[in-house]
Amino acid sequence: MLLQFRIIDELPNNKQYLCLSEDQCLQSDMTPCHKRPKRDTWRETSPSGFYYQGRWRTLQCSNKLDHPVSRSYVNCLRGCHVLLIGDSNLRSWFIHINHMLNMTITTEKINIKWYTTLEAENVKLNASLALAVHANPFYGGYNALPKTSVQSVAWQLDQVNTTRHIVVVIHMYLHLARTIPDEYRAHVKEAKRGIDRLFKRAPNAAVFIKGPHGVTTSSFQAPVDFIRKIQEQILFEEFKNIIDKVVFLNQWDMTAGSASIPIHTNKDHLNNMVDLFLSYFCH
């Protein structure tokens, strides 16, 4: 059944309503996401948002970007160094941001894979971008993963040059879904120590934790809907004393709610994920 609804904007209480009928409405806060307290991102309830005309709309804040969207990327990330630490899902983010900012990749790929650190820059914008993998366990295939590339999140953060404004996105999920919770917690504890050291060197650094996303493909045989709950709980427990400084990016509802199938999200999901991240950073 196709649901018919309407959106009511520009109400005096800065709220937005998605209405299926006169008495069935979802309320959405229209305060820009960058003004939302960071600690609130760790305590979201479901549903956290909805799709409307192909765009993800959060219920807790307004994640609208300027049009064209490429203008938001330029305005937000000018003068910034963006470091992505994770797996191939953040590789997709790297490719997307690199394209939107018209950057030039300054490192060479050693093979068809990407497991060495990738870097890109736009000199005119004084902006740079880097992608690094998190530590083992990281399943990259035979001879695909140089030992020098497999470093902890904390080690990667310690290498950051803080002469530019630092933006960090950390994603630890599917490669660690095959490990026991204690091992995942050890990774999170180490990442937390690295973030603490980064804030001492760069107090204004913007740090984001990219949460798990829905995966329903039969080729990945792990109960990710259960595993993600364990991982999110561990993240919250270990980050509880810095949730005022770090944004948690809820990626579950926008993928599970649309029955996302592949391990690597499709282009529409990717665009919405990165746009959500920017909405929390763009002023």
PDB file of C-alpha atoms in Angstrom:
ATOM      1  CA  MET A   1       0.000   0.000   0.000  1.00  0.00           C
ATOM      2  CA  LEU A   2       1.349   3.428  -0.937  1.00  0.00           C
ATOM      3  CA  LEU A   3       1.042   5.876   1.951  1.00  0.00           C
ATOM      4  CA  GLN A   4       0.019   9.421   1.113  1.00  0.00           C
ATOM      5  CA  PHE A   5       1.302  12.112   3.454  1.00  0.00           C
ATOM      6  CA  ARG A   6       2.146  15.779   3.577  1.00  0.00           C
ATOM      7  CA  ILE A   7       4.826  17.790   5.334  1.00  0.00           C
ATOM      8  CA  ILE A   8       3.978  20.953   7.256  1.00  0.00           C
ATOM      9  CA  ASP A   9       6.952  23.334   7.515  1.00  0.00           C
ATOM     10  CA  GLU A  10       7.702  26.729   9.062  1.00  0.00           C
ATOM     11  CA  LEU A  11       5.616  26.415  12.182  1.00  0.00           C
ATOM     12  CA  PRO A  12       6.192  29.012  14.931  1.00  0.00           C
ATOM     13  CA  ASN A  13       7.609  26.471  17.390  1.00  0.00           C
ATOM     14  CA  ASN A  14      10.386  25.543  14.933  1.00  0.00           C
ATOM     15  CA  LYS A  15       8.868  22.100  14.427  1.00  0.00           C
ATOM     16  CA  GLN A  16       8.003  20.162  11.292  1.00  0.00           C
ATOM     17  CA  TYR A  17       5.280  17.546  10.994  1.00  0.00           C
ATOM     18  CA  LEU A  18       4.956  14.559   8.687  1.00  0.00           C
ATOM     19  CA  CYS A  19       1.235  13.783   8.620  1.00  0.00           C
ATOM     20  CA  LEU A  20      -0.465  10.620   7.372  1.00  0.00           C
ATOM     21  CA  SER A  21      -3.800  11.992   8.548  1.00  0.00           C
ATOM     22  CA  GLU A  22      -5.121  14.760  10.756  1.00  0.00           C
ATOM     23  CA  ASP A  23      -4.310  12.806  13.912  1.00  0.00           C
ATOM     24  CA  GLN A  24      -1.268  10.766  12.778  1.00  0.00           C
ATOM     25  CA  CYS A  25       1.821  12.950  12.631  1.00  0.00           C
ATOM     26  CA  LEU A  26       5.547  12.619  13.345  1.00  0.00           C
ATOM     27  CA  GLN A  27       7.154  15.689  14.878  1.00  0.00           C
ATOM     28  CA  SER A  28      10.542  16.889  13.644  1.00  0.00           C
ATOM     29  CA  ASP A  29      12.754  19.567  15.190  1.00  0.00           C
ATOM     30  CA  MET A  30      13.903  22.126  12.583  1.00  0.00           C
ATOM     31  CA  THR A  31      16.882  23.355  14.632  1.00  0.00           C
ATOM     32  CA  PRO A  32      20.010  22.932  12.458  1.00  0.00           C
ATOM     33  CA  CYS A  33      21.855  19.741  13.338  1.00  0.00           C
ATOM     34  CA  HIS A  34      25.108  21.594  14.051  1.00  0.00           C
ATOM     35  CA  LYS A  35      23.320  23.312  16.962  1.00  0.00           C
ATOM     36  CA  ARG A  36      22.110  20.046  18.444  1.00  0.00           C
ATOM     37  CA  PRO A  37      23.922  18.975  21.647  1.00  0.00           C
ATOM     38  CA  LYS A  38      26.390  16.240  20.743  1.00  0.00           C
ATOM     39  CA  ARG A  39      25.343  14.100  23.708  1.00  0.00           C
ATOM     40  CA  ASP A  40      21.833  13.825  22.241  1.00  0.00           C
ATOM     41  CA  THR A  41      23.180  11.970  19.192  1.00  0.00           C
ATOM     42  CA  TRP A  42      24.086   9.077  21.502  1.00  0.00           C
ATOM     43  CA  ARG A  43      20.558   8.748  22.868  1.00  0.00           C
ATOM     44  CA  GLU A  44      18.328   8.674  19.807  1.00  0.00           C
ATOM     45  CA  THR A  45      15.161   6.631  19.756  1.00  0.00           C
ATOM     46  CA  SER A  46      13.729   4.905  16.698  1.00  0.00           C
ATOM     47  CA  PRO A  47      12.501   5.971  14.272  1.00  0.00           C
ATOM     48  CA  SER A  48      15.165   8.664  14.080  1.00  0.00           C
ATOM     49  CA  GLY A  49      14.018   9.949  10.703  1.00  0.00           C
ATOM     50  CA  PHE A  50      12.272   9.182   7.429  1.00  0.00           C
ATOM     51  CA  TYR A  51      12.756   9.344   3.674  1.00  0.00           C
ATOM     52  CA  TYR A  52      10.898  12.010   1.720  1.00  0.00           C
ATOM     53  CA  GLN A  53      11.483  12.423  -2.022  1.00  0.00           C
ATOM     54  CA  GLY A  54      14.652  10.365  -1.746  1.00  0.00           C
ATOM     55  CA  ARG A  55      16.193  12.459   1.025  1.00  0.00           C
ATOM     56  CA  TRP A  56      16.702  11.369   4.617  1.00  0.00           C
ATOM     57  CA  ARG A  57      15.128  13.752   7.113  1.00  0.00           C
ATOM     58  CA  THR A  58      16.046  13.464  10.768  1.00  0.00           C
ATOM     59  CA  LEU A  59      13.395  13.992  13.423  1.00  0.00           C
ATOM     60  CA  GLN A  60      15.792  15.503  15.967  1.00  0.00           C
ATOM     61  CA  CYS A  61      17.177  18.387  13.884  1.00  0.00           C
ATOM     62  CA  SER A  62      17.275  19.807  10.370  1.00  0.00           C
ATOM     63  CA  ASN A  63      19.871  18.106   8.176  1.00  0.00           C
ATOM     64  CA  LYS A  64      19.163  20.235   5.099  1.00  0.00           C
ATOM     65  CA  LEU A  65      22.197  21.453   3.184  1.00  0.00           C
ATOM     66  CA  ASP A  66      22.538  24.382   0.808  1.00  0.00           C
ATOM     67  CA  HIS A  67      21.724  23.857  -2.858  1.00  0.00           C
ATOM     68  CA  PRO A  68      23.553  22.884  -4.876  1.00  0.00           C
ATOM     69  CA  VAL A  69      24.853  20.439  -2.266  1.00  0.00           C
ATOM     70  CA  SER A  70      28.396  20.773  -3.633  1.00  0.00           C
ATOM     71  CA  ARG A  71      28.402  24.351  -2.280  1.00  0.00           C
ATOM     72  CA  SER A  72      27.937  22.988   1.254  1.00  0.00           C
ATOM     73  CA  TYR A  73      30.896  20.645   0.801  1.00  0.00           C
ATOM     74  CA  VAL A  74      33.113  23.517  -0.333  1.00  0.00           C
ATOM     75  CA  ASN A  75      31.955  25.962   2.338  1.00  0.00           C
ATOM     76  CA  CYS A  76      32.151  23.401   5.156  1.00  0.00           C
ATOM     77  CA  LEU A  77      35.442  21.726   4.370  1.00  0.00           C
ATOM     78  CA  ARG A  78      37.489  24.682   3.157  1.00  0.00           C
ATOM     79  CA  GLY A  79      40.672  24.826   5.232  1.00  0.00           C
ATOM     80  CA  CYS A  80      40.030  21.405   6.801  1.00  0.00           C
ATOM     81  CA  HIS A  81      41.846  18.111   6.981  1.00  0.00           C
ATOM     82  CA  VAL A  82      39.352  15.238   6.943  1.00  0.00           C
ATOM     83  CA  LEU A  83      40.613  11.880   8.210  1.00  0.00           C
ATOM     84  CA  LEU A  84      38.477   8.782   7.642  1.00  0.00           C
ATOM     85  CA  ILE A  85      39.500   5.692   9.633  1.00  0.00           C
ATOM     86  CA  GLY A  86      37.657   2.465   8.936  1.00  0.00           C
ATOM     87  CA  ASP A  87      36.985   0.040   6.112  1.00  0.00           C
ATOM     88  CA  SER A  88      35.667  -0.009   2.546  1.00  0.00           C
ATOM     89  CA  ASN A  89      32.456   1.737   3.563  1.00  0.00           C
ATOM     90  CA  LEU A  90      34.540   4.789   4.432  1.00  0.00           C
ATOM     91  CA  ARG A  91      36.440   4.273   1.200  1.00  0.00           C
ATOM     92  CA  SER A  92      33.109   5.103  -0.465  1.00  0.00           C
ATOM     93  CA  TRP A  93      32.982   8.282   1.613  1.00  0.00           C
ATOM     94  CA  PHE A  94      36.523   9.124   0.487  1.00  0.00           C
ATOM     95  CA  ILE A  95      35.598   8.711  -3.181  1.00  0.00           C
ATOM     96  CA  HIS A  96      32.418  10.777  -2.717  1.00  0.00           C
ATOM     97  CA  ILE A  97      34.051  13.679  -0.856  1.00  0.00           C
ATOM     98  CA  ASN A  98      37.029  13.623  -3.214  1.00  0.00           C
ATOM     99  CA  HIS A  99      34.627  14.038  -6.134  1.00  0.00           C
ATOM    100  CA  MET A 100      32.501  16.739  -4.508  1.00  0.00           C
ATOM    101  CA  LEU A 101      35.566  18.855  -3.670  1.00  0.00           C
ATOM    102  CA  ASN A 102      37.266  18.207  -7.013  1.00  0.00           C
ATOM    103  CA  MET A 103      40.372  16.955  -5.229  1.00  0.00           C
ATOM    104  CA  THR A 104      43.508  15.379  -6.613  1.00  0.00           C
ATOM    105  CA  ILE A 105      44.674  12.059  -5.137  1.00  0.00           C
ATOM    106  CA  THR A 106      48.288  12.520  -4.094  1.00  0.00           C
ATOM    107  CA  THR A 107      49.138   8.923  -3.156  1.00  0.00           C
ATOM    108  CA  GLU A 108      49.528   5.975  -5.481  1.00  0.00           C
ATOM    109  CA  LYS A 109      47.533   2.786  -5.178  1.00  0.00           C
ATOM    110  CA  ILE A 110      49.938  -0.108  -4.849  1.00  0.00           C
ATOM    111  CA  ASN A 111      47.446  -2.458  -6.496  1.00  0.00           C
ATOM    112  CA  ILE A 112      43.779  -2.766  -7.359  1.00  0.00           C
ATOM    113  CA  LYS A 113      43.014  -2.665  -3.648  1.00  0.00           C
ATOM    114  CA  TRP A 114      43.232   0.479  -1.529  1.00  0.00           C
ATOM    115  CA  TYR A 115      44.583  -0.698   1.787  1.00  0.00           C
ATOM    116  CA  THR A 116      47.480   1.687   2.040  1.00  0.00           C
ATOM    117  CA  THR A 117      46.576   5.151   3.279  1.00  0.00           C
ATOM    118  CA  LEU A 118      44.993   7.265   0.556  1.00  0.00           C
ATOM    119  CA  GLU A 119      45.386  11.038   0.497  1.00  0.00           C
ATOM    120  CA  ALA A 120      43.882  13.797  -1.631  1.00  0.00           C
ATOM    121  CA  GLU A 121      43.928  17.581  -1.623  1.00  0.00           C
ATOM    122  CA  ASN A 122      42.505  20.709  -3.171  1.00  0.00           C
ATOM    123  CA  VAL A 123      45.186  23.361  -2.919  1.00  0.00           C
ATOM    124  CA  LYS A 124      42.817  26.193  -3.811  1.00  0.00           C
ATOM    125  CA  LEU A 125      40.527  25.278  -0.915  1.00  0.00           C
ATOM    126  CA  ASN A 126      43.433  24.484   1.431  1.00  0.00           C
ATOM    127  CA  ALA A 127      41.576  21.208   2.063  1.00  0.00           C
ATOM    128  CA  SER A 128      42.939  17.694   2.409  1.00  0.00           C
ATOM    129  CA  LEU A 129      41.426  14.247   2.787  1.00  0.00           C
ATOM    130  CA  ALA A 130      42.869  10.944   4.007  1.00  0.00           C
ATOM    131  CA  LEU A 131      41.623   7.379   4.362  1.00  0.00           C
ATOM    132  CA  ALA A 132      43.232   4.830   6.680  1.00  0.00           C
ATOM    133  CA  VAL A 133      42.156   1.339   7.713  1.00  0.00           C
ATOM    134  CA  HIS A 134      41.549   0.343  11.307  1.00  0.00           C
ATOM    135  CA  ALA A 135      43.694  -2.323  12.936  1.00  0.00           C
ATOM    136  CA  ASN A 136      43.301  -6.090  12.660  1.00  0.00           C
ATOM    137  CA  PRO A 137      41.106  -7.989  12.391  1.00  0.00           C
ATOM    138  CA  PHE A 138      40.884  -6.627   8.863  1.00  0.00           C
ATOM    139  CA  TYR A 139      40.080  -9.076   6.095  1.00  0.00           C
ATOM    140  CA  GLY A 140      41.769  -7.875   2.952  1.00  0.00           C
ATOM    141  CA  GLY A 141      42.599 -11.018   1.078  1.00  0.00           C
ATOM    142  CA  TYR A 142      45.934 -12.631   0.322  1.00  0.00           C
ATOM    143  CA  ASN A 143      48.840 -10.168   0.030  1.00  0.00           C
ATOM    144  CA  ALA A 144      46.406  -7.264  -0.134  1.00  0.00           C
ATOM    145  CA  LEU A 145      47.137  -5.649   3.205  1.00  0.00           C
ATOM    146  CA  PRO A 146      50.642  -4.249   3.871  1.00  0.00           C
ATOM    147  CA  LYS A 147      51.651  -4.601   7.507  1.00  0.00           C
ATOM    148  CA  THR A 148      52.624  -0.942   7.664  1.00  0.00           C
ATOM    149  CA  SER A 149      49.022   0.033   6.916  1.00  0.00           C
ATOM    150  CA  VAL A 150      47.460  -1.977   9.734  1.00  0.00           C
ATOM    151  CA  GLN A 151      47.660   0.438  12.632  1.00  0.00           C
ATOM    152  CA  SER A 152      45.329   1.206  15.502  1.00  0.00           C
ATOM    153  CA  VAL A 153      42.883   4.089  15.346  1.00  0.00           C
ATOM    154  CA  ALA A 154      44.846   5.769  18.136  1.00  0.00           C
ATOM    155  CA  TRP A 155      48.107   5.485  16.162  1.00  0.00           C
ATOM    156  CA  GLN A 156      46.453   7.042  13.115  1.00  0.00           C
ATOM    157  CA  LEU A 157      45.154   9.932  15.230  1.00  0.00           C
ATOM    158  CA  ASP A 158      48.579  10.510  16.770  1.00  0.00           C
ATOM    159  CA  GLN A 159      50.021  11.117  13.290  1.00  0.00           C
ATOM    160  CA  VAL A 160      47.580  13.927  12.463  1.00  0.00           C
ATOM    161  CA  ASN A 161      49.119  17.316  11.710  1.00  0.00           C
ATOM    162  CA  THR A 162      46.970  19.858  13.538  1.00  0.00           C
ATOM    163  CA  THR A 163      47.886  22.933  11.475  1.00  0.00           C
ATOM    164  CA  ARG A 164      44.463  22.760   9.791  1.00  0.00           C
ATOM    165  CA  HIS A 165      41.050  22.287  11.341  1.00  0.00           C
ATOM    166  CA  ILE A 166      40.768  18.543  11.969  1.00  0.00           C
ATOM    167  CA  VAL A 167      37.676  16.505  11.111  1.00  0.00           C
ATOM    168  CA  VAL A 168      37.746  12.788  11.961  1.00  0.00           C
ATOM    169  CA  VAL A 169      35.245  10.039  11.129  1.00  0.00           C
ATOM    170  CA  ILE A 170      35.832   6.626  12.742  1.00  0.00           C
ATOM    171  CA  HIS A 171      34.013   3.465  11.683  1.00  0.00           C
ATOM    172  CA  MET A 172      34.613   0.059  13.312  1.00  0.00           C
ATOM    173  CA  TYR A 173      31.914  -2.408  12.380  1.00  0.00           C
ATOM    174  CA  LEU A 174      31.780  -5.291   9.910  1.00  0.00           C
ATOM    175  CA  HIS A 175      35.375  -6.540  10.077  1.00  0.00           C
ATOM    176  CA  LEU A 176      34.960  -6.636  13.843  1.00  0.00           C
ATOM    177  CA  ALA A 177      31.523  -8.273  13.670  1.00  0.00           C
ATOM    178  CA  ARG A 178      33.237 -11.678  13.659  1.00  0.00           C
ATOM    179  CA  THR A 179      35.077 -11.001  16.907  1.00  0.00           C
ATOM    180  CA  ILE A 180      33.997 -11.407  20.504  1.00  0.00           C
ATOM    181  CA  PRO A 181      32.692  -8.325  22.385  1.00  0.00           C
ATOM    182  CA  ASP A 182      35.792  -8.118  24.589  1.00  0.00           C
ATOM    183  CA  GLU A 183      38.017  -7.731  21.544  1.00  0.00           C
ATOM    184  CA  TYR A 184      35.734  -5.055  20.108  1.00  0.00           C
ATOM    185  CA  ARG A 185      35.837  -3.241  23.452  1.00  0.00           C
ATOM    186  CA  ALA A 186      39.639  -3.306  23.399  1.00  0.00           C
ATOM    187  CA  HIS A 187      39.603  -1.579  20.001  1.00  0.00           C
ATOM    188  CA  VAL A 188      37.152   1.027  21.249  1.00  0.00           C
ATOM    189  CA  LYS A 189      39.181   1.707  24.412  1.00  0.00           C
ATOM    190  CA  GLU A 190      42.314   2.249  22.322  1.00  0.00           C
ATOM    191  CA  ALA A 191      40.449   4.575  19.948  1.00  0.00           C
ATOM    192  CA  LYS A 192      39.105   6.541  22.921  1.00  0.00           C
ATOM    193  CA  ARG A 193      42.637   7.058  24.263  1.00  0.00           C
ATOM    194  CA  GLY A 194      43.714   8.361  20.860  1.00  0.00           C
ATOM    195  CA  ILE A 195      40.759  10.758  20.722  1.00  0.00           C
ATOM    196  CA  ASP A 196      41.616  12.069  24.201  1.00  0.00           C
ATOM    197  CA  ARG A 197      45.175  12.794  23.029  1.00  0.00           C
ATOM    198  CA  LEU A 198      43.884  14.449  19.846  1.00  0.00           C
ATOM    199  CA  PHE A 199      41.649  16.805  21.829  1.00  0.00           C
ATOM    200  CA  LYS A 200      44.673  17.847  23.920  1.00  0.00           C
ATOM    201  CA  ARG A 201      46.539  18.819  20.747  1.00  0.00           C
ATOM    202  CA  ALA A 202      43.518  20.131  18.837  1.00  0.00           C
ATOM    203  CA  PRO A 203      40.703  21.102  21.248  1.00  0.00           C
ATOM    204  CA  ASN A 204      38.449  22.223  18.378  1.00  0.00           C
ATOM    205  CA  ALA A 205      38.766  19.001  16.386  1.00  0.00           C
ATOM    206  CA  ALA A 206      35.452  17.604  15.140  1.00  0.00           C
ATOM    207  CA  VAL A 207      35.180  13.869  15.848  1.00  0.00           C
ATOM    208  CA  PHE A 208      32.422  11.594  14.575  1.00  0.00           C
ATOM    209  CA  ILE A 209      31.708   7.934  15.209  1.00  0.00           C
ATOM    210  CA  LYS A 210      29.949   6.374  12.220  1.00  0.00           C
ATOM    211  CA  GLY A 211      27.510   3.841  13.599  1.00  0.00           C
ATOM    212  CA  PRO A 212      26.557   0.478  12.065  1.00  0.00           C
ATOM    213  CA  HIS A 213      24.328   0.251   9.003  1.00  0.00           C
ATOM    214  CA  GLY A 214      21.820  -2.388   7.978  1.00  0.00           C
ATOM    215  CA  VAL A 215      23.021  -5.376   5.930  1.00  0.00           C
ATOM    216  CA  THR A 216      20.647  -8.078   4.711  1.00  0.00           C
ATOM    217  CA  THR A 217      22.685  -9.859   2.058  1.00  0.00           C
ATOM    218  CA  SER A 218      23.008 -13.626   2.554  1.00  0.00           C
ATOM    219  CA  SER A 219      26.683 -13.438   1.552  1.00  0.00           C
ATOM    220  CA  PHE A 220      27.556 -11.941   4.941  1.00  0.00           C
ATOM    221  CA  GLN A 221      26.612 -14.600   7.441  1.00  0.00           C
ATOM    222  CA  ALA A 222      26.493 -12.711  10.716  1.00  0.00           C
ATOM    223  CA  PRO A 223      23.493 -11.499  12.741  1.00  0.00           C
ATOM    224  CA  VAL A 224      24.362  -7.830  12.301  1.00  0.00           C
ATOM    225  CA  ASP A 225      21.081  -6.580  13.793  1.00  0.00           C
ATOM    226  CA  PHE A 226      22.126  -8.217  17.087  1.00  0.00           C
ATOM    227  CA  ILE A 227      25.841  -7.459  16.770  1.00  0.00           C
ATOM    228  CA  ARG A 228      25.249  -3.773  16.136  1.00  0.00           C
ATOM    229  CA  LYS A 229      23.323  -3.491  19.417  1.00  0.00           C
ATOM    230  CA  ILE A 230      26.312  -4.940  21.283  1.00  0.00           C
ATOM    231  CA  GLN A 231      28.743  -2.646  19.463  1.00  0.00           C
ATOM    232  CA  GLU A 232      26.615   0.446  20.077  1.00  0.00           C
ATOM    233  CA  GLN A 233      26.352  -0.398  23.780  1.00  0.00           C
ATOM    234  CA  ILE A 234      30.126  -0.802  24.042  1.00  0.00           C
ATOM    235  CA  LEU A 235      30.685   2.486  22.201  1.00  0.00           C
ATOM    236  CA  PHE A 236      28.340   4.301  24.563  1.00  0.00           C
ATOM    237  CA  GLU A 237      29.908   2.771  27.677  1.00  0.00           C
ATOM    238  CA  GLU A 238      33.463   3.615  26.650  1.00  0.00           C
ATOM    239  CA  PHE A 239      32.705   7.099  25.278  1.00  0.00           C
ATOM    240  CA  LYS A 240      30.308   8.163  28.036  1.00  0.00           C
ATOM    241  CA  ASN A 241      32.650  10.787  29.484  1.00  0.00           C
ATOM    242  CA  ILE A 242      33.249  12.521  26.124  1.00  0.00           C
ATOM    243  CA  ILE A 243      29.805  12.338  24.493  1.00  0.00           C
ATOM    244  CA  ASP A 244      29.659  16.124  24.819  1.00  0.00           C
ATOM    245  CA  LYS A 245      32.596  16.321  22.392  1.00  0.00           C
ATOM    246  CA  VAL A 246      31.904  13.513  19.902  1.00  0.00           C
ATOM    247  CA  VAL A 247      28.961  13.054  17.508  1.00  0.00           C
ATOM    248  CA  PHE A 248      27.472   9.598  16.995  1.00  0.00           C
ATOM    249  CA  LEU A 249      26.149   9.231  13.439  1.00  0.00           C
ATOM    250  CA  ASN A 250      23.086   6.977  13.522  1.00  0.00           C
ATOM    251  CA  GLN A 251      23.198   5.130  10.195  1.00  0.00           C
ATOM    252  CA  TRP A 252      21.010   2.197  11.191  1.00  0.00           C
ATOM    253  CA  ASP A 253      17.514   3.591  10.697  1.00  0.00           C
ATOM    254  CA  MET A 254      18.207   5.053   7.251  1.00  0.00           C
ATOM    255  CA  THR A 255      19.445   1.653   6.010  1.00  0.00           C
ATOM    256  CA  ALA A 256      17.416  -0.885   7.999  1.00  0.00           C
ATOM    257  CA  GLY A 257      14.260   1.163   7.382  1.00  0.00           C
ATOM    258  CA  SER A 258      14.765   0.908   3.630  1.00  0.00           C
ATOM    259  CA  ALA A 259      15.864  -2.754   3.673  1.00  0.00           C
ATOM    260  CA  SER A 260      19.398  -2.014   2.493  1.00  0.00           C
ATOM    261  CA  ILE A 261      20.900  -5.263   1.193  1.00  0.00           C
ATOM    262  CA  PRO A 262      24.621  -4.966   0.349  1.00  0.00           C
ATOM    263  CA  ILE A 263      27.580  -4.668   2.672  1.00  0.00           C
ATOM    264  CA  HIS A 264      28.528  -1.512   0.779  1.00  0.00           C
ATOM    265  CA  THR A 265      25.571   0.869   0.763  1.00  0.00           C
ATOM    266  CA  ASN A 266      24.185   2.057  -2.554  1.00  0.00           C
ATOM    267  CA  LYS A 267      24.711   5.562  -3.927  1.00  0.00           C
ATOM    268  CA  ASP A 268      21.471   6.992  -2.522  1.00  0.00           C
ATOM    269  CA  HIS A 269      22.279   5.780   0.983  1.00  0.00           C
ATOM    270  CA  LEU A 270      25.864   6.981   0.631  1.00  0.00           C
ATOM    271  CA  ASN A 271      24.773  10.494  -0.342  1.00  0.00           C
ATOM    272  CA  ASN A 272      22.374  10.687   2.601  1.00  0.00           C
ATOM    273  CA  MET A 273      24.978   9.355   5.043  1.00  0.00           C
ATOM    274  CA  VAL A 274      27.648  11.881   4.077  1.00  0.00           C
ATOM    275  CA  ASP A 275      25.107  14.714   3.951  1.00  0.00           C
ATOM    276  CA  LEU A 276      23.990  13.819   7.491  1.00  0.00           C
ATOM    277  CA  PHE A 277      27.611  13.983   8.650  1.00  0.00           C
ATOM    278  CA  LEU A 278      28.055  17.405   7.043  1.00  0.00           C
ATOM    279  CA  SER A 279      24.846  18.736   8.572  1.00  0.00           C
ATOM    280  CA  TYR A 280      26.388  18.210  12.016  1.00  0.00           C
ATOM    281  CA  PHE A 281      29.572  19.998  10.976  1.00  0.00           C
ATOM    282  CA  CYS A 282      28.386  22.839   8.720  1.00  0.00           C
ATOM    283  CA  HIS A 283      27.630  26.162  10.383  1.00  0.00           C
TER     284      HIS A 283
END
